[in-house]
Tab-separated table of C-alpha atoms in Angstrom:
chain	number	residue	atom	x	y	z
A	65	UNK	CA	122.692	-119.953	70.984
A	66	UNK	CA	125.624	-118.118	70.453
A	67	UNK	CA	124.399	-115.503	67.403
A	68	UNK	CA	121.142	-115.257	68.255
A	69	UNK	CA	119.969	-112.378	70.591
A	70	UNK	CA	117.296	-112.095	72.624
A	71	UNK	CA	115.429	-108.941	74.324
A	72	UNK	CA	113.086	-109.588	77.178
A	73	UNK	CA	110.797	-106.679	77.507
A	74	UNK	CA	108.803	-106.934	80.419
A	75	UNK	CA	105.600	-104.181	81.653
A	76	UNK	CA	104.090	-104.245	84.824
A	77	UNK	CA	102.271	-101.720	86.658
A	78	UNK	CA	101.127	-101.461	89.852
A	79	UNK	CA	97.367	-100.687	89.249
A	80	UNK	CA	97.682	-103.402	86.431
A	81	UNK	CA	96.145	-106.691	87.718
A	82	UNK	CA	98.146	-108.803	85.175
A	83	UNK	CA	101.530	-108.166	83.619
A	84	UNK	CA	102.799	-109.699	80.066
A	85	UNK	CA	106.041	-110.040	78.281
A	86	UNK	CA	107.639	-110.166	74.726
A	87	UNK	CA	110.503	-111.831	73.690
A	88	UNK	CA	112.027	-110.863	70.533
A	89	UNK	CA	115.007	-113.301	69.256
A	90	UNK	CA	116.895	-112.896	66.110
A	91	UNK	CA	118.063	-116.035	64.288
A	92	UNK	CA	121.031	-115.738	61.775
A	93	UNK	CA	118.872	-117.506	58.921
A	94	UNK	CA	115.945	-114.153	59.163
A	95	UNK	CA	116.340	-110.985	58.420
A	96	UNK	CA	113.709	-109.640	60.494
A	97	UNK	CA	113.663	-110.685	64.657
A	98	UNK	CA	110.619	-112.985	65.232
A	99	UNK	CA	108.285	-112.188	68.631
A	100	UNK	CA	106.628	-114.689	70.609
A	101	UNK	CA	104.126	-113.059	72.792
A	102	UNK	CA	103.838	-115.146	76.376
A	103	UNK	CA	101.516	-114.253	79.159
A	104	UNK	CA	102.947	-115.169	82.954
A	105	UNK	CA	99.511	-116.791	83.774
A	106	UNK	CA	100.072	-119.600	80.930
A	107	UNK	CA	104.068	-119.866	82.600
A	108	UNK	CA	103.033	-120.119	86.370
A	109	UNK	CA	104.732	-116.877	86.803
A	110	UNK	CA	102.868	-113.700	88.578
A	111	UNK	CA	103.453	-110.897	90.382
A	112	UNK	CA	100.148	-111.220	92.286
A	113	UNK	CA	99.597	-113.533	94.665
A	114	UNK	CA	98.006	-117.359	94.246
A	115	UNK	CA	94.180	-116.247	94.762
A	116	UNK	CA	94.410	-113.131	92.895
A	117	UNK	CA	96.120	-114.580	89.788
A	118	UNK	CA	93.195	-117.249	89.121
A	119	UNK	CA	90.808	-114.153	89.497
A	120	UNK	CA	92.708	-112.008	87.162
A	121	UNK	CA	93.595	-114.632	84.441
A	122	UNK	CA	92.789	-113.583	81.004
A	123	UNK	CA	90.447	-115.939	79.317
A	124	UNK	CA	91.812	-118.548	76.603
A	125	UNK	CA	90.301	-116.142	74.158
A	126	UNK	CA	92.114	-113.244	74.760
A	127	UNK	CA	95.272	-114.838	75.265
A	128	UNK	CA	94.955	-115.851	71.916
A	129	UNK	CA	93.535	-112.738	70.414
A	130	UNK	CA	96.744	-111.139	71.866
A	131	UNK	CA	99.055	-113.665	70.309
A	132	UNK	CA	97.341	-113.119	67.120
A	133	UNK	CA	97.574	-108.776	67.145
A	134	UNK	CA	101.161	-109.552	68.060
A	135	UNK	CA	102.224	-111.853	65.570
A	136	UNK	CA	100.185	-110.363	62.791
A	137	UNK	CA	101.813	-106.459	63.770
A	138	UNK	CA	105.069	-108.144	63.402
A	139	UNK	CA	103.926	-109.409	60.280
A	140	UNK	CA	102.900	-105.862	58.999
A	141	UNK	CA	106.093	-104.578	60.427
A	142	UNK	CA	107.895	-107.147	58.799
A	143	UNK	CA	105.968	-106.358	55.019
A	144	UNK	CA	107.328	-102.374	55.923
A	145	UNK	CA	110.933	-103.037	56.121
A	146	UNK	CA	110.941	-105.374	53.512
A	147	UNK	CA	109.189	-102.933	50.788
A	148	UNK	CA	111.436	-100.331	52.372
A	149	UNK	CA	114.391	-102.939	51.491
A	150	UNK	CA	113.478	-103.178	48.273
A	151	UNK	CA	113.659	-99.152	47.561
A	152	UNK	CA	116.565	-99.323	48.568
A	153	UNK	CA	117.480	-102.018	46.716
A	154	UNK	CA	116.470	-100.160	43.687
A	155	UNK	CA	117.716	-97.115	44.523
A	156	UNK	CA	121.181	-98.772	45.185
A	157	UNK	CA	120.307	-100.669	41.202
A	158	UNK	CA	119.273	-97.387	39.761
A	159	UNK	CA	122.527	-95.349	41.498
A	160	UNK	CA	124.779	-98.177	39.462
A	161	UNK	CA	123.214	-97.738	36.290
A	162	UNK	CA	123.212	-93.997	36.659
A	163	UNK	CA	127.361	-94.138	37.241
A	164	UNK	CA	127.462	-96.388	34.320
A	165	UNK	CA	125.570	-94.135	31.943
A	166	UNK	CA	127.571	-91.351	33.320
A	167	UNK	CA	131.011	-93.123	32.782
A	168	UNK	CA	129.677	-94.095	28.705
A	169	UNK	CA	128.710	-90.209	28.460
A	170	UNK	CA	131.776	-89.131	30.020
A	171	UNK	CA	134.131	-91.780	27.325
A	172	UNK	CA	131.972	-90.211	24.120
A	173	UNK	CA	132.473	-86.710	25.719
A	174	UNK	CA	136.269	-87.086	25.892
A	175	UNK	CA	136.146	-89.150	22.107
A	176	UNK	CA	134.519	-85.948	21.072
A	177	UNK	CA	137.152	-83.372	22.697
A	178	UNK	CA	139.541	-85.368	20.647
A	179	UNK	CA	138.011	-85.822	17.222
A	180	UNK	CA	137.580	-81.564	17.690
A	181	UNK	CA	140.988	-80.892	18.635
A	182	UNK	CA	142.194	-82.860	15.567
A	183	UNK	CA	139.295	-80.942	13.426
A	184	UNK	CA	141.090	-78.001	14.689
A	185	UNK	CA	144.450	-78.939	13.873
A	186	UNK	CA	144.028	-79.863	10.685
A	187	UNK	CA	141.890	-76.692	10.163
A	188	UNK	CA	144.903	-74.377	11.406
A	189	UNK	CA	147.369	-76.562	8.983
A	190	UNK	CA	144.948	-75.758	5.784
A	191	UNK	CA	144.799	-72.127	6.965
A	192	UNK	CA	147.873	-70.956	4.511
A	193	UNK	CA	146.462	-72.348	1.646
A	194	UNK	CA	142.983	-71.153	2.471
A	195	UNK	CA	144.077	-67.455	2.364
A	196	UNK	CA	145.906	-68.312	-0.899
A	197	UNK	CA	142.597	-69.232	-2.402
A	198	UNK	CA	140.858	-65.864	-0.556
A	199	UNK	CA	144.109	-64.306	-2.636
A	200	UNK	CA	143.855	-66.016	-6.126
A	201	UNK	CA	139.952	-65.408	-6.139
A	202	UNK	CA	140.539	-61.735	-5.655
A	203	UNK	CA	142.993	-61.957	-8.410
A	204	UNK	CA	140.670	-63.690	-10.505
A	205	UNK	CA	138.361	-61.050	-9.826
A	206	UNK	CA	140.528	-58.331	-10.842
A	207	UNK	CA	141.520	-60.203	-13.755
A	208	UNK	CA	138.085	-60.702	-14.676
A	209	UNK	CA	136.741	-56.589	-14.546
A	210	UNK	CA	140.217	-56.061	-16.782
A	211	UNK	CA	138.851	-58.361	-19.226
A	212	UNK	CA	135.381	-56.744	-19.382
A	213	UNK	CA	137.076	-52.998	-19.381
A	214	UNK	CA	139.358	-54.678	-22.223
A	215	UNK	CA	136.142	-55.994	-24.023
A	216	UNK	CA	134.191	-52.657	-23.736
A	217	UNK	CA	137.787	-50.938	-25.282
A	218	UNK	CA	137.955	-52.831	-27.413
A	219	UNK	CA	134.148	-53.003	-28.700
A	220	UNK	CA	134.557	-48.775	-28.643
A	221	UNK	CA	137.489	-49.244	-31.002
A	222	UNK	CA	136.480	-51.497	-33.474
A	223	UNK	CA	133.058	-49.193	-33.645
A	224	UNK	CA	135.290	-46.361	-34.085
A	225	UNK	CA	137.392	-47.862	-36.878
A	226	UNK	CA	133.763	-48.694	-38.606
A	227	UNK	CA	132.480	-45.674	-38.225
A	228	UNK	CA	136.097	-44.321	-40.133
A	229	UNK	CA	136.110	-46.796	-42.659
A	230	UNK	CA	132.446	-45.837	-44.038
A	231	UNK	CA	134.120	-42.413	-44.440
């Protein structure tokens, strides 16, 4: 098969009275390579010679014991990348809706900086007529403490031509 790949991984030792292999293979439908655990006993296949190998032989047990830690590591190893998928999955969701937010924010911060600068304009065009008010108030003002000193001379007066007509 042309897209799938496959990875023999073979350990032997010399001490080592039996030798095993993996074979990992990746099919384009999974994410995640599949192993298949084989034992050269079951295949015919040793490194030992004839009468040694039927000593050495692992028993049916163990053979499947080994099949079973195998496939149920990859299994585990296979539950890991996929949560670690999913993080970053979410981070990759949560980066999105972060940009979003941040474009929204960065559209009402620049509706702002123009509603102000038009607040600001029209602030500087009422300026004039604001000091004209600051100006008629204190003339208003003035006007106002003539009246009272023009109240008070004349209340002094009209006492004073009483006070001359009793005479």
């Amino acid at each position: 098969m042309a897209e799938s790949q496959d990875f023999v991984d073979s350990q032997t030792s010399a001490t080592s009275s039996s030798a095993s292999s993996s074979i990992i293979t990746k099919s384009p439908d999974d994410e995640l390579p599949k192993v298949e655990q084989s034992c050269p006993s079951e295949k015919g296949q040793s490194s030992l010679p004839a009468d040694e190998t039927s000593q050495s032989s692992p028993p049916p047990d163990v053979v499947e014991l080994c099949r079973d830690t195998f496939q149920k590591t990859a299994e585990y190893l296979r539950g890991e990348l996929d949560g670690t998928i999913e993080d970053y999955k979410l981070l990759e969701k949560m980066n999105t809706v972060t940009s979003s937010r941040y474009s929204e924010m960065k559209h009402i911060a620049l509706s702002i900086s123009g509603a102000l600068k038009s607040l600001n304009e029209k602030y500087q065009s009422l300026q004039p007529y604001l000091e004209q008010i600051d100006q008629i108030e204190e003339s208003v003002a003035t006007l106002e403490q003539a009246a009272y000193s023009l109240d008070q001379y004349s209340k002094r007066l009209e006492s004073k031509f009483k006070a001359l007509e009793r005479r």
